[in-house]
Backbone as ProteinMPNN parsed JSONL, in Angstrom:
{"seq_chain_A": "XXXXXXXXXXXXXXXXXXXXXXXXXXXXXXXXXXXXXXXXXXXXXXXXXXXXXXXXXXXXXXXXXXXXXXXXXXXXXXXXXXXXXXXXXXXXXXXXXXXXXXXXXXXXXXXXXXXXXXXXXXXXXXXXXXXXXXXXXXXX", "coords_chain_A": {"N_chain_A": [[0.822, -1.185, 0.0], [1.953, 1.157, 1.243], [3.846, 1.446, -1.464], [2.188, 1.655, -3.101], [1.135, 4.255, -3.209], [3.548, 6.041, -2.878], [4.19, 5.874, -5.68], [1.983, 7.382, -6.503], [3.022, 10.049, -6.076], [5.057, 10.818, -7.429], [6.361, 11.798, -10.223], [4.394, 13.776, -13.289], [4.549, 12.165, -15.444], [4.873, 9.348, -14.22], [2.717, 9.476, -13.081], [1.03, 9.57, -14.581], [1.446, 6.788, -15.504], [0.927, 5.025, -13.246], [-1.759, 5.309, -12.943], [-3.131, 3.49, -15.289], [-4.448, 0.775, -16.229], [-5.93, -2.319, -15.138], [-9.023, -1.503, -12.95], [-10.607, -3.353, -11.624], [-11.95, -4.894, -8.964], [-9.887, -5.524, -5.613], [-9.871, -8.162, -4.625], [-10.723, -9.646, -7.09], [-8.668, -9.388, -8.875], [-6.465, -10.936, -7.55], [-6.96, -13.32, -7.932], [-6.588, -15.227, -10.707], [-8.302, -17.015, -13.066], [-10.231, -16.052, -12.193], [-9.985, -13.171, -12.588], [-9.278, -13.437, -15.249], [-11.958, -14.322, -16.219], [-13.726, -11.891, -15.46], [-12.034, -9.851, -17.032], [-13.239, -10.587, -19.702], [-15.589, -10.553, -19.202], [-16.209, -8.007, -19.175], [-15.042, -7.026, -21.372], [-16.786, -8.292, -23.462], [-19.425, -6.723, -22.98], [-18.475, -4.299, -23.173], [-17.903, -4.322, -26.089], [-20.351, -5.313, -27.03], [-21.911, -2.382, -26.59], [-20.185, -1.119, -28.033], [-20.508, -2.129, -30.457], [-23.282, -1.362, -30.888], [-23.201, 1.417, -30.786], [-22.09, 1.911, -33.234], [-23.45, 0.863, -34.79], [-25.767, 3.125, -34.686], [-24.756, 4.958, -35.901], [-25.95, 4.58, -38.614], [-28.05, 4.396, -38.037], [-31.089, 6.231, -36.403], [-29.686, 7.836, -33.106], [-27.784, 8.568, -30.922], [-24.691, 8.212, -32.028], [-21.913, 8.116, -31.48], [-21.889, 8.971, -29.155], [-22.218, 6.542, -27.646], [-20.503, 5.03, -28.544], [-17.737, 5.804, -27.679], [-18.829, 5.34, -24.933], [-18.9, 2.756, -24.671], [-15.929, 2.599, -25.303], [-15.097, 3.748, -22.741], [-16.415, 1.695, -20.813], [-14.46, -0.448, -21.585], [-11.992, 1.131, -21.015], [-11.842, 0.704, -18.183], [-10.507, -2.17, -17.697], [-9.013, -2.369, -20.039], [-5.34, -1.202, -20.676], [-5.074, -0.332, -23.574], [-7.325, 0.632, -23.983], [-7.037, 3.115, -22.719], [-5.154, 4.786, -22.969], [-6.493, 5.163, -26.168], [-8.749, 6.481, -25.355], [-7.671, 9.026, -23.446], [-6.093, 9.76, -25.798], [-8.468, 10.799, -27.288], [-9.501, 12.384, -25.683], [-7.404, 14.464, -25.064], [-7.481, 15.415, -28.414], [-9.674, 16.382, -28.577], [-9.828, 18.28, -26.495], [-8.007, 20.132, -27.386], [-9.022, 20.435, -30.054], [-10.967, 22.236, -29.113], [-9.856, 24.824, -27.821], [-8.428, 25.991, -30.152], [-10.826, 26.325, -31.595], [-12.266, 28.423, -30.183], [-10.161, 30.404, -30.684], [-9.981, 33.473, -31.78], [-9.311, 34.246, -34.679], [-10.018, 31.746, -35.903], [-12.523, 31.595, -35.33], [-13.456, 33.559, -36.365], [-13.216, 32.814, -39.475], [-14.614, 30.7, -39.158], [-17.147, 31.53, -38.915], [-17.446, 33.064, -41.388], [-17.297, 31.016, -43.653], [-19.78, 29.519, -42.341], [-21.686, 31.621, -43.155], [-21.009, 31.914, -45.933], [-21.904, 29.473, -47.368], [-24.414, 29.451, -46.056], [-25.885, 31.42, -47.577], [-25.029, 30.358, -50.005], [-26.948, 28.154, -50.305], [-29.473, 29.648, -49.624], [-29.174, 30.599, -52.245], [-29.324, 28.546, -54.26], [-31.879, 27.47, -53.071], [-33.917, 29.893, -53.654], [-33.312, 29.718, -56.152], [-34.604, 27.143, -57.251], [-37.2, 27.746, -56.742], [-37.747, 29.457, -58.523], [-37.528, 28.22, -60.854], [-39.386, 26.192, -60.469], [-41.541, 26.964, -58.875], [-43.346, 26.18, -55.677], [-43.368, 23.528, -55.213], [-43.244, 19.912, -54.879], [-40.447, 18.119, -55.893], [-41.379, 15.277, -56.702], [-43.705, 15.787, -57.703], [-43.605, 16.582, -60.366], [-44.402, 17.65, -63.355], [-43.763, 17.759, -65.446]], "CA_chain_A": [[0.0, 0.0, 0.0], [3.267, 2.026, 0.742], [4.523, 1.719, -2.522], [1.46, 2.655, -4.567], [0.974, 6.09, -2.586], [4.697, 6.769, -3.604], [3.725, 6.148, -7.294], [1.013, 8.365, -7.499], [3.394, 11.12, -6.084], [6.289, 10.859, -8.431], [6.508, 12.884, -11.526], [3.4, 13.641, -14.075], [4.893, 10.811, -16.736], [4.665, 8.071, -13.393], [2.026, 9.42, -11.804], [0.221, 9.06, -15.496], [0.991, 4.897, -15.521], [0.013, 4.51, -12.189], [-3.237, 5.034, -13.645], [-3.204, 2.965, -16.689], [-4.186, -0.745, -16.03], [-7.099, -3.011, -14.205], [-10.015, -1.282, -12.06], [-11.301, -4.912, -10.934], [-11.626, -5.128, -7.002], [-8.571, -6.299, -5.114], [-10.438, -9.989, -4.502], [-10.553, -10.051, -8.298], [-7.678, -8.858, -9.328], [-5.869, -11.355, -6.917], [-7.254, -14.765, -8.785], [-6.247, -15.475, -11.993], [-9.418, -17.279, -13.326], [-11.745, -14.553, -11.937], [-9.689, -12.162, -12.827], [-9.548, -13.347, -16.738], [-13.103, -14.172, -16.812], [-14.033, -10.221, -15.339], [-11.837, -9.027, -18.238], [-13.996, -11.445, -20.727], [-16.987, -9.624, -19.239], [-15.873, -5.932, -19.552], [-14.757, -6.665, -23.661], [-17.749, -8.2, -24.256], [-20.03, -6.253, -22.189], [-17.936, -2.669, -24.202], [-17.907, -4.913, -27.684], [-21.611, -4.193, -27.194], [-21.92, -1.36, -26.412], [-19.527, -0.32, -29.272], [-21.453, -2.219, -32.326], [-24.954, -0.775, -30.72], [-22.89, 2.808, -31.305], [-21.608, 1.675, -34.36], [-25.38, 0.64, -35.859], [-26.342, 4.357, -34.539], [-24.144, 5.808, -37.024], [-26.142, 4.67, -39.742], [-29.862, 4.655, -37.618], [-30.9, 7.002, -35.3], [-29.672, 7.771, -32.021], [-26.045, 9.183, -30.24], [-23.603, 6.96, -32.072], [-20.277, 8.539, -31.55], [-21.837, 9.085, -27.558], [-22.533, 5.428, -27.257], [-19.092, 4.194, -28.78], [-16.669, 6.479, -26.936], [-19.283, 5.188, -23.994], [-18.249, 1.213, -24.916], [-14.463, 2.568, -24.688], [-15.232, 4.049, -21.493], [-16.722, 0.567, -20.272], [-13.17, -0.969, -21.919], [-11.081, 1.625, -20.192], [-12.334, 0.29, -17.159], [-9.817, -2.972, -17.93], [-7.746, -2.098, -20.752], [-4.349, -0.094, -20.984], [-4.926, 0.279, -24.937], [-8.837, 1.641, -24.177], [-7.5, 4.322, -21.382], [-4.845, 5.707, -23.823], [-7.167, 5.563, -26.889], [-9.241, 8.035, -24.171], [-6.357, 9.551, -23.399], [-5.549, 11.1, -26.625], [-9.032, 11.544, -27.973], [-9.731, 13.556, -24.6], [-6.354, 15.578, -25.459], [-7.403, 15.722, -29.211], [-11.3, 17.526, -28.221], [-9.377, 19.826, -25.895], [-7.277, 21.092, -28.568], [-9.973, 21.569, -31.322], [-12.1, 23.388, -28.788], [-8.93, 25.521, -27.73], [-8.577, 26.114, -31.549], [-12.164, 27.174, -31.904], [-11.826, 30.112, -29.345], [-9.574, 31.511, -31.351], [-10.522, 34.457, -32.845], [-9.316, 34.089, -35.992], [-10.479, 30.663, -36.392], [-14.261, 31.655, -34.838], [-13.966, 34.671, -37.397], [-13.213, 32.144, -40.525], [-15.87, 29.286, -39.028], [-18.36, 32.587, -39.29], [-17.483, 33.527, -42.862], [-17.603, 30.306, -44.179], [-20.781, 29.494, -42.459], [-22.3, 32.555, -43.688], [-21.281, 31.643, -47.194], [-22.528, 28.277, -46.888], [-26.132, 29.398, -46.446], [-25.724, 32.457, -48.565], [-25.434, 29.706, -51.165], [-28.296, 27.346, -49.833], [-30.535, 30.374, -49.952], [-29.608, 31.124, -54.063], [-29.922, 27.426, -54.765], [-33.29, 27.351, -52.96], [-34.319, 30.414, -55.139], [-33.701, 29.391, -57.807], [-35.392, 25.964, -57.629], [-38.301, 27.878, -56.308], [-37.865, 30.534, -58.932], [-37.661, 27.517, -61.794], [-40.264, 25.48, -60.196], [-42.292, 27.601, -57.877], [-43.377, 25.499, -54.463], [-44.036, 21.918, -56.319], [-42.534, 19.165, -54.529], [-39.675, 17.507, -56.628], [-41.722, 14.36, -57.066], [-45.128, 16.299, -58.005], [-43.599, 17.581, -61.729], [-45.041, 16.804, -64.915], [-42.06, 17.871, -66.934]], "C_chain_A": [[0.867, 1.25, 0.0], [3.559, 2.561, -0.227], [3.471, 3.117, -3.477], [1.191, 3.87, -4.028], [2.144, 6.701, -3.092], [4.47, 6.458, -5.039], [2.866, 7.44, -7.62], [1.764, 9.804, -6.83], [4.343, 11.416, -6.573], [5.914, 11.608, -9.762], [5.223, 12.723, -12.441], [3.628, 11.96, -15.126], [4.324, 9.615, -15.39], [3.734, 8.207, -13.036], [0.645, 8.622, -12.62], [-0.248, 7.025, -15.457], [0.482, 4.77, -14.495], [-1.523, 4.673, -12.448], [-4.077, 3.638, -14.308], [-3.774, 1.213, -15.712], [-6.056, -0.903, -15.208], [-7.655, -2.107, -13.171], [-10.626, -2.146, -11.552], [-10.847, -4.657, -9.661], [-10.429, -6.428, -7.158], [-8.913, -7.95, -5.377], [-10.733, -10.776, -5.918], [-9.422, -10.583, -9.168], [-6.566, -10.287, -8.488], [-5.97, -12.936, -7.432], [-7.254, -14.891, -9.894], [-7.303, -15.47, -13.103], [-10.356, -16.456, -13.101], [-11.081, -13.708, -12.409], [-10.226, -12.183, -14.788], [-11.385, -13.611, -17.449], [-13.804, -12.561, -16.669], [-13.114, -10.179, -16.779], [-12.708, -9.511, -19.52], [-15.34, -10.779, -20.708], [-17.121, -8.603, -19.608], [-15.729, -6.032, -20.898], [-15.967, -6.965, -23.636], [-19.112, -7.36, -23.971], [-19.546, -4.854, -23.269], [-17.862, -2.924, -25.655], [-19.693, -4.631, -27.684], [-22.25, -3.814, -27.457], [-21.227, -0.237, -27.777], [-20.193, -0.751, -30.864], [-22.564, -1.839, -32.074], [-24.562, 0.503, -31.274], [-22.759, 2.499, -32.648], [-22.978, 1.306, -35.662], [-25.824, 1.981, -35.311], [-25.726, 5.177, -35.479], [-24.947, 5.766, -38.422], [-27.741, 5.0, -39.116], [-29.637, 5.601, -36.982], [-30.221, 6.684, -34.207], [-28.094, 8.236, -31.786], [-24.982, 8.1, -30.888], [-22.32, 7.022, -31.57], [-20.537, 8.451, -29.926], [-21.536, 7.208, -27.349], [-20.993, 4.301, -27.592], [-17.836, 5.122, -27.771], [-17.758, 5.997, -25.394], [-18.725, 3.507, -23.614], [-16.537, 1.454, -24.318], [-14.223, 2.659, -23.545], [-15.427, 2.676, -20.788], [-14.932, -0.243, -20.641], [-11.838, -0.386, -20.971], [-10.6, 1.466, -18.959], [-10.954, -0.888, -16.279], [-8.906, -2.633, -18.434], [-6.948, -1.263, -20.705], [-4.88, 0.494, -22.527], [-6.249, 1.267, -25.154], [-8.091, 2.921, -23.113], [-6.353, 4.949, -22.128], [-5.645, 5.804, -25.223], [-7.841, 6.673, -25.988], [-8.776, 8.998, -24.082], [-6.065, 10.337, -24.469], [-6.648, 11.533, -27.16], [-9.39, 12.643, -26.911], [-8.857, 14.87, -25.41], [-7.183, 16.374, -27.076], [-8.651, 16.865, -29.215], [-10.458, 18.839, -27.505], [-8.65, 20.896, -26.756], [-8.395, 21.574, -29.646], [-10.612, 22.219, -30.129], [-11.432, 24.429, -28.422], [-8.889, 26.209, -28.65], [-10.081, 26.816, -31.945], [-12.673, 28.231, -31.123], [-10.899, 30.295, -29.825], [-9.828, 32.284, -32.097], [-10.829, 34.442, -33.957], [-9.928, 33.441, -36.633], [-11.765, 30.759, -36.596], [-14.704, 32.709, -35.936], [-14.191, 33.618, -38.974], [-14.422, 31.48, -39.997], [-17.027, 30.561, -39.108], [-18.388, 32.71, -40.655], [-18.328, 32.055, -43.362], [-19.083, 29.856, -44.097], [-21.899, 30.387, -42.882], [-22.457, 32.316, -45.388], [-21.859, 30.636, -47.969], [-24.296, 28.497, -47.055], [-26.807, 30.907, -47.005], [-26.338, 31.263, -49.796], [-26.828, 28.401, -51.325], [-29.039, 28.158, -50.018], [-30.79, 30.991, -51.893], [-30.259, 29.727, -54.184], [-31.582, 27.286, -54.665], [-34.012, 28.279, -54.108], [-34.664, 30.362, -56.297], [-34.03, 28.511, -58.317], [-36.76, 26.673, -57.452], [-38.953, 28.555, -57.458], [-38.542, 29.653, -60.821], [-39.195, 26.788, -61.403], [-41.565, 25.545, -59.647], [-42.171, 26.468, -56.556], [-44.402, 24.567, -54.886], [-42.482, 21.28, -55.57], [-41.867, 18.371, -55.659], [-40.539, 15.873, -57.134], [-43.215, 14.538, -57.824], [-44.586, 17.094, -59.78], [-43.958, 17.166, -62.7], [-44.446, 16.645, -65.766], [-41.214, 16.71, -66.893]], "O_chain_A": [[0.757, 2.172, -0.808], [3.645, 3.784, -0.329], [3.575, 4.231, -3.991], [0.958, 4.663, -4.939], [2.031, 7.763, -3.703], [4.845, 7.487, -5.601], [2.952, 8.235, -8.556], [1.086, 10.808, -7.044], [4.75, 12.518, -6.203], [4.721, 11.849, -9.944], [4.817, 11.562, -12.483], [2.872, 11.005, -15.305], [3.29, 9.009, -15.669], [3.306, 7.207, -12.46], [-0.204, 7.829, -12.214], [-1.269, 6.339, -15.418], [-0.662, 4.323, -14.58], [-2.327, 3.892, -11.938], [-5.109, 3.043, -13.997], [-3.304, 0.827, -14.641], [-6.925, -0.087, -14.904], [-6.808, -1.801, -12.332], [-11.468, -1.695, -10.777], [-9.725, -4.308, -9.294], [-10.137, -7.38, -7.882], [-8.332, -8.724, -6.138], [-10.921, -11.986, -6.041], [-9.245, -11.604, -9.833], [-5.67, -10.544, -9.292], [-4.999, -13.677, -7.278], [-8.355, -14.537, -10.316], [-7.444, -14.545, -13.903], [-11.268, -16.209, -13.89], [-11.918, -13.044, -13.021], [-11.014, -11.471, -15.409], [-11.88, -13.296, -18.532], [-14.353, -12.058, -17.65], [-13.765, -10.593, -17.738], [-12.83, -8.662, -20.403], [-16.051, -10.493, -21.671], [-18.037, -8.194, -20.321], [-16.246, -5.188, -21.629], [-16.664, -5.961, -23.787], [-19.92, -7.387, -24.898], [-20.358, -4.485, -24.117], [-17.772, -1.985, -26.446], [-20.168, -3.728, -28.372], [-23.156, -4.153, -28.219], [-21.58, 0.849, -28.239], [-20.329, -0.115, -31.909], [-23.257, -1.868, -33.091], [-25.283, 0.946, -32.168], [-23.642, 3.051, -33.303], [-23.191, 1.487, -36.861], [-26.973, 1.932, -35.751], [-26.333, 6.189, -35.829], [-24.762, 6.632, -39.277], [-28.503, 5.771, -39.7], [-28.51, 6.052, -36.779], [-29.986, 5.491, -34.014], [-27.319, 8.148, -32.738], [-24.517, 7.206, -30.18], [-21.687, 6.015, -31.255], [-19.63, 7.951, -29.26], [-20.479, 6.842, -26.837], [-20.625, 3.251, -27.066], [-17.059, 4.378, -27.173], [-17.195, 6.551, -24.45], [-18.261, 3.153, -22.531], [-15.99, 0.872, -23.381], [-13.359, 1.959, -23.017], [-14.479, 2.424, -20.044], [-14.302, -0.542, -19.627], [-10.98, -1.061, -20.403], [-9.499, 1.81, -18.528], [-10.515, -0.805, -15.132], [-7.865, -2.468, -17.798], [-7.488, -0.157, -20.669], [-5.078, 1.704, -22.644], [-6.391, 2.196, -25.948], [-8.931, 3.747, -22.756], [-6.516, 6.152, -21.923], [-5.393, 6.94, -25.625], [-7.328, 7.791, -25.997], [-9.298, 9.999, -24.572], [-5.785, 11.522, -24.284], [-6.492, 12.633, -27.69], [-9.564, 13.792, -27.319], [-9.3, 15.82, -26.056], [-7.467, 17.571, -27.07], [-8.577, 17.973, -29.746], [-10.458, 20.015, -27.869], [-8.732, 22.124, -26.761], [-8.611, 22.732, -30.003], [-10.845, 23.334, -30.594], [-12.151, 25.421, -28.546], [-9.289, 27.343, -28.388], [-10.174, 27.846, -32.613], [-13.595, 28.91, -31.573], [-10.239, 30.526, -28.812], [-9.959, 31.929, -33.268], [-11.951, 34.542, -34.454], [-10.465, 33.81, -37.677], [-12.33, 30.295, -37.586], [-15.851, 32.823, -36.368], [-15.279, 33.689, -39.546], [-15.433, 31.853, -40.593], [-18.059, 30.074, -39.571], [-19.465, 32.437, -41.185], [-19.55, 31.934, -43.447], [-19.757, 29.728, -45.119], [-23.031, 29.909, -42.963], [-23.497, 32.438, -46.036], [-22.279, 30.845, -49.107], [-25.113, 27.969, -47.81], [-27.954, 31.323, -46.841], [-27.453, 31.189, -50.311], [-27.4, 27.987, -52.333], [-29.817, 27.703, -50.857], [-31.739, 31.455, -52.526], [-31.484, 29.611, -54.213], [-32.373, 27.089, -55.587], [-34.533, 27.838, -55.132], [-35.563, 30.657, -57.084], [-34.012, 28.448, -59.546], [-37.631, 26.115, -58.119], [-40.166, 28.506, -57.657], [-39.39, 30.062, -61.614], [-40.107, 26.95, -62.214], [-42.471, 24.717, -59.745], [-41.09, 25.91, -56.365], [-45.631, 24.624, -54.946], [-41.325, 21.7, -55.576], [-42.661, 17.889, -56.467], [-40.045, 15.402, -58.158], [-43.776, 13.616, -58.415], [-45.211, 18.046, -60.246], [-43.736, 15.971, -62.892], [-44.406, 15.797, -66.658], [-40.243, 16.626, -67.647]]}, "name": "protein", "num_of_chains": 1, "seq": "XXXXXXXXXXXXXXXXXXXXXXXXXXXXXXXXXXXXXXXXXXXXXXXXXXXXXXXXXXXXXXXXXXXXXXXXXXXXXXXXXXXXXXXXXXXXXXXXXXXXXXXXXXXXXXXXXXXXXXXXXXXXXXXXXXXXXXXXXXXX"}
């Protein structure tokens, strides 16, 4: 118990691994067989969870929430799910860093301005060719 208290107060890089690894209770974690069947539960239990997200991408419903929610359930167990986390966390903090920037928030304005600048000619000028006749209602 010693030790791991001096881990988590050693330098950001150590204090990071001391993280990384198994969340299974001690009494788990301590038997081999229980231990590998808990990890058997958590994949398939976050496997899922991740093809339910993964069929929301094409149907309704939160897909991208529900798969970064599967990793989360994975992270739980795995080293490779708690740095996948790990950098997409980092990678969100940076674009949203990036999108308070002035400059950037001034361009993401233009563009979206020009964007439905041009959605409003197009409409126009279907409306202007067609009047307000649903695309499947034409005789021509």
């Amino acid at each position: 118990m010693h030790a791991e208290s001096d881990e988590r107060t050693g330098d950001s890089a150590a204090g990071q691994e001391a993280e990384l690894g198994s969340r299974a209770p001690e009494f788990i974690k301590s038997r081999r067989t229980l231990h590998l069947s808990w990890q058997v539960g958590v994949f398939v239990v976050g496997l899922a969870v991740v093809v339910a997200g993964v069929l929301m991408l094409v149907l309704p419903g939160p897909g991208w929430l529900v798969i970064f929610a599967g990793m989360a359930i994975w992270a739980t167990e795995f080293v490779w799910a708690q740095l996948v986390l790990r950098w997409t966390k980092r990678k969100v903090t940076e674009a949203a860093q990036r999108a308070l920037d002035p400059k950037v928030r001034r361009r993401n304005i233009i563009l979206t301005t020009i964007g439905l600048v041009i959605v409003a000619v197009l409409l126009g000028v279907y409306l202007w060719k067609f009047g307000f006749v649903m695309p499947w209602k034409i005789d021509e």
